Coordinates of C-alpha atoms in Angstrom, one line a residue:
Chain A
D1 CA 198.9 -99.3 -17.0
A2 CA 199.0 -101.3 -13.9
G3 CA 201.8 -103.7 -13.4
I4 CA 205.5 -104.0 -12.9
T5 CA 208.1 -102.4 -15.2
Q6 CA 211.8 -102.5 -15.4
S7 CA 214.3 -100.2 -17.2
P8 CA 216.4 -100.4 -19.1
R9 CA 215.5 -103.7 -20.8
Y10 CA 219.0 -104.1 -22.1
K11 CA 222.3 -102.6 -20.9
I12 CA 225.9 -103.0 -21.9
T13 CA 228.5 -101.5 -19.6
E14 CA 232.2 -101.8 -18.8
T15 CA 233.9 -103.3 -15.8
G16 CA 234.2 -100.8 -12.9
R17 CA 231.3 -98.6 -14.0
Q18 CA 228.3 -97.9 -11.8
V19 CA 224.9 -99.2 -13.1
T20 CA 221.4 -98.7 -11.8
L21 CA 218.5 -100.9 -12.8
M22 CA 215.1 -99.5 -12.1
C23 CA 211.9 -101.2 -11.0
H24 CA 208.4 -99.7 -10.7
Q25 CA 205.2 -101.3 -9.6
T26 CA 201.7 -99.9 -9.5
W27 CA 199.9 -102.4 -7.2
S28 CA 201.1 -100.8 -3.9
H29 CA 202.6 -104.2 -3.0
S30 CA 204.5 -104.1 0.2
Y31 CA 207.2 -106.5 -0.9
M32 CA 209.6 -106.1 -3.7
F33 CA 212.5 -108.4 -4.8
W34 CA 215.5 -108.5 -7.0
Y35 CA 216.6 -111.7 -8.6
R36 CA 219.4 -112.6 -11.0
Q37 CA 219.0 -115.5 -13.4
D38 CA 222.0 -117.4 -14.7
L39 CA 222.0 -120.7 -16.7
G40 CA 222.0 -123.6 -14.3
H41 CA 221.2 -121.5 -11.2
G42 CA 217.6 -120.6 -11.6
L43 CA 216.5 -117.5 -9.9
R44 CA 218.7 -116.3 -7.0
L45 CA 217.5 -113.6 -4.6
I46 CA 219.8 -110.6 -4.4
Y47 CA 217.8 -108.3 -2.1
Y48 CA 214.3 -107.8 -1.0
S49 CA 212.3 -105.1 0.7
A50 CA 209.3 -105.3 3.0
A51 CA 208.3 -101.7 2.8
A52 CA 209.8 -98.3 2.1
D53 CA 213.1 -97.9 3.9
I54 CA 213.2 -101.6 4.9
T55 CA 215.5 -103.8 2.9
D56 CA 217.3 -107.1 3.6
K57 CA 219.9 -109.3 1.9
G58 CA 219.1 -112.3 -0.1
E59 CA 221.3 -115.2 -1.2
V60 CA 223.7 -113.2 -3.4
P61 CA 223.9 -109.6 -2.2
D62 CA 227.6 -108.9 -2.6
G63 CA 228.4 -106.1 -5.1
Y64 CA 224.8 -104.8 -5.1
V65 CA 223.1 -101.9 -3.3
V66 CA 219.4 -101.2 -3.1
S67 CA 217.2 -98.5 -1.7
R68 CA 213.4 -98.0 -1.4
S69 CA 212.4 -94.5 -0.6
K70 CA 209.0 -95.0 -2.2
T71 CA 206.7 -98.0 -2.0
E72 CA 206.5 -98.2 -5.8
N73 CA 210.2 -98.0 -6.7
F74 CA 213.0 -100.4 -5.9
P75 CA 216.3 -99.6 -7.8
L76 CA 219.2 -101.9 -7.8
T77 CA 222.7 -100.5 -8.1
L78 CA 225.9 -102.2 -9.1
E79 CA 228.5 -99.9 -7.6
S80 CA 231.4 -101.2 -9.6
A81 CA 230.3 -103.7 -12.2
T82 CA 232.2 -106.9 -12.7
R83 CA 232.0 -109.5 -15.5
S84 CA 230.5 -112.0 -13.1
Q85 CA 227.5 -109.7 -12.8
T86 CA 226.5 -110.3 -16.4
S87 CA 223.1 -111.8 -16.0
V88 CA 219.4 -111.3 -16.5
Y89 CA 217.9 -109.3 -13.6
F90 CA 214.2 -109.7 -12.6
C91 CA 212.3 -107.5 -10.2
A92 CA 209.2 -108.9 -8.6
S93 CA 206.6 -107.6 -6.2
S94 CA 204.2 -109.4 -3.8
A95 CA 201.6 -108.6 -1.2
G96 CA 203.5 -110.7 1.3
L97 CA 206.7 -112.6 1.9
A98 CA 206.0 -116.0 0.3
G99 CA 203.4 -118.0 2.2
D100 CA 200.3 -117.8 0.2
N101 CA 201.4 -114.8 -1.8
E102 CA 202.4 -115.0 -5.4
Q103 CA 205.1 -112.9 -6.9
F104 CA 204.6 -110.8 -10.0
F105 CA 207.7 -110.5 -12.1
G106 CA 208.8 -107.6 -14.3
P107 CA 210.0 -108.3 -17.9
G108 CA 213.7 -108.4 -16.9
T109 CA 216.8 -106.4 -17.7
R110 CA 219.6 -108.2 -19.6
L111 CA 222.9 -106.7 -18.4
T112 CA 226.2 -107.4 -20.1
V113 CA 229.4 -106.3 -18.4
L114 CA 232.4 -106.1 -20.7
Chain B
Q25 CA 219.0 -124.7 0.8
Q26 CA 217.9 -124.8 -2.8
P27 CA 215.3 -127.5 -3.6
V28 CA 216.1 -130.2 -6.1
Q29 CA 214.1 -130.5 -9.3
S30 CA 213.8 -133.6 -11.5
P31 CA 214.0 -134.2 -14.3
Q32 CA 216.3 -131.4 -15.4
A33 CA 214.7 -131.5 -18.9
V34 CA 212.0 -133.4 -20.6
I35 CA 210.7 -133.6 -24.2
L36 CA 207.1 -134.6 -24.9
R37 CA 204.8 -135.0 -27.8
E38 CA 201.6 -132.9 -27.8
G39 CA 199.0 -134.8 -25.8
E40 CA 201.4 -136.7 -23.5
D41 CA 201.6 -136.3 -19.8
A42 CA 204.5 -135.1 -17.6
V43 CA 205.4 -135.0 -14.0
I44 CA 208.0 -132.6 -12.5
N45 CA 209.2 -133.1 -9.0
C46 CA 210.6 -130.7 -6.4
S47 CA 212.2 -132.0 -3.3
S48 CA 213.8 -130.5 -0.2
S49 CA 216.1 -131.7 2.5
K50 CA 214.0 -129.9 5.1
A51 CA 210.3 -129.8 6.1
L52 CA 208.4 -127.3 4.0
Y53 CA 205.7 -124.8 4.8
S54 CA 204.9 -123.9 1.2
V55 CA 205.8 -124.8 -2.4
H56 CA 205.3 -122.3 -5.2
W57 CA 205.3 -123.2 -8.9
Y58 CA 206.1 -120.8 -11.8
R59 CA 206.5 -121.2 -15.5
Q60 CA 208.9 -119.2 -17.6
K61 CA 208.8 -119.2 -21.4
H62 CA 211.9 -118.4 -23.3
G63 CA 212.8 -114.7 -23.1
E64 CA 210.0 -113.9 -20.8
A65 CA 209.4 -113.4 -17.1
P66 CA 208.3 -116.2 -14.8
V67 CA 204.6 -116.5 -14.4
F68 CA 202.8 -117.8 -11.3
L69 CA 201.0 -121.2 -11.5
M70 CA 200.0 -122.2 -8.0
I71 CA 200.9 -122.3 -4.4
L72 CA 200.6 -125.3 -2.1
L73 CA 200.6 -124.8 1.6
K74 CA 201.4 -127.3 4.4
G75 CA 198.2 -129.0 5.4
G76 CA 196.4 -127.6 2.3
E77 CA 194.7 -129.3 -0.5
Q78 CA 196.0 -130.4 -3.9
K79 CA 195.7 -127.6 -6.3
G80 CA 195.0 -127.5 -10.0
H81 CA 193.4 -125.7 -12.9
D82 CA 192.7 -126.8 -16.4
K83 CA 195.2 -129.6 -17.0
I84 CA 197.9 -128.6 -14.7
S85 CA 197.8 -129.7 -11.1
A86 CA 200.1 -130.2 -8.2
S87 CA 200.4 -132.2 -5.0
F88 CA 202.4 -131.6 -1.8
N89 CA 203.6 -134.6 0.2
E90 CA 204.7 -133.1 3.5
K91 CA 206.2 -136.4 4.8
K92 CA 208.4 -136.8 1.7
Q93 CA 209.2 -133.0 1.7
Q94 CA 208.3 -133.1 -2.0
S95 CA 205.9 -131.5 -4.4
S96 CA 205.0 -132.8 -7.9
L97 CA 203.5 -130.8 -10.8
Y98 CA 201.3 -132.8 -13.2
L99 CA 200.8 -131.7 -16.7
T100 CA 198.1 -133.7 -18.4
A101 CA 197.6 -133.9 -22.2
S102 CA 200.3 -131.4 -22.8
Q103 CA 199.9 -128.6 -25.3
L104 CA 202.5 -126.7 -27.2
S105 CA 201.9 -123.7 -25.0
Y106 CA 203.2 -125.7 -22.0
S107 CA 206.7 -125.5 -23.2
G108 CA 209.1 -123.5 -21.0
T109 CA 211.1 -123.9 -17.8
Y110 CA 209.2 -124.8 -14.6
F111 CA 210.5 -123.5 -11.3
C112 CA 209.5 -124.6 -7.9
G113 CA 210.1 -122.2 -4.9
T114 CA 210.1 -123.6 -1.4
E115 CA 209.7 -122.0 2.0
I116 CA 210.7 -123.7 5.3
N117 CA 208.6 -121.5 7.6
Y118 CA 206.2 -118.7 6.8
G119 CA 208.3 -115.8 5.4
Q120 CA 211.6 -117.6 5.8
N121 CA 214.2 -118.9 3.5
F122 CA 212.1 -118.8 0.3
V123 CA 214.3 -120.1 -2.5
F124 CA 213.8 -121.2 -6.1
G125 CA 214.9 -124.5 -7.6
P126 CA 217.2 -124.7 -10.7
G127 CA 214.2 -125.3 -13.0
T128 CA 213.0 -128.1 -15.3
R129 CA 213.0 -127.4 -19.0
L130 CA 209.9 -128.8 -20.7
S131 CA 209.7 -129.0 -24.5
V132 CA 206.4 -130.0 -26.2
L133 CA 206.7 -131.0 -29.8
P134 CA 203.9 -131.3 -32.3

């Protein structure tokens, strides 16, 4: 099925562990994004990617690592999870960087760090 | 620079109208509007570009006042399905500094 998927949908981990959240899109969109959503803050951009092997920091990149070896995949890694990284994480894809390009969001991953 | 949205929350009865505002301290190139229902992903509503026309479909429309650096989302004759959190996203120049606002929570009651 065409679209954008995220896995896992729910994850519970402990402080200090490494966690990787997966994102896959089938539209061949050039741009992909990772957001975190916390109450009162809306959607905050963590990292984005313009194409395979091209990534850039967003508003809140500290503690996160991304890679994009293939156009369709954009994994997000928390190298050493902290409680402050408990959040809902959304991946999105788009044909362009804002402008007249809409973003398509995945279903989200709810991450809890104990 | 995160845009400011007002009101933070609004409660309506079915059939009533609502206006949600999104304002920026800087001149804007584009404003995007998304709706997110509880427990779901944000879904695109519309984009307004600098110098462009007012957009709308069905009973949801939006305007973009470049001089005031503000956009307004109009929901006419609201339906129960309109409930959710509405986010605006603003862009200062094409491809630069796109950022979402904190959201406006809309509840439509029967």
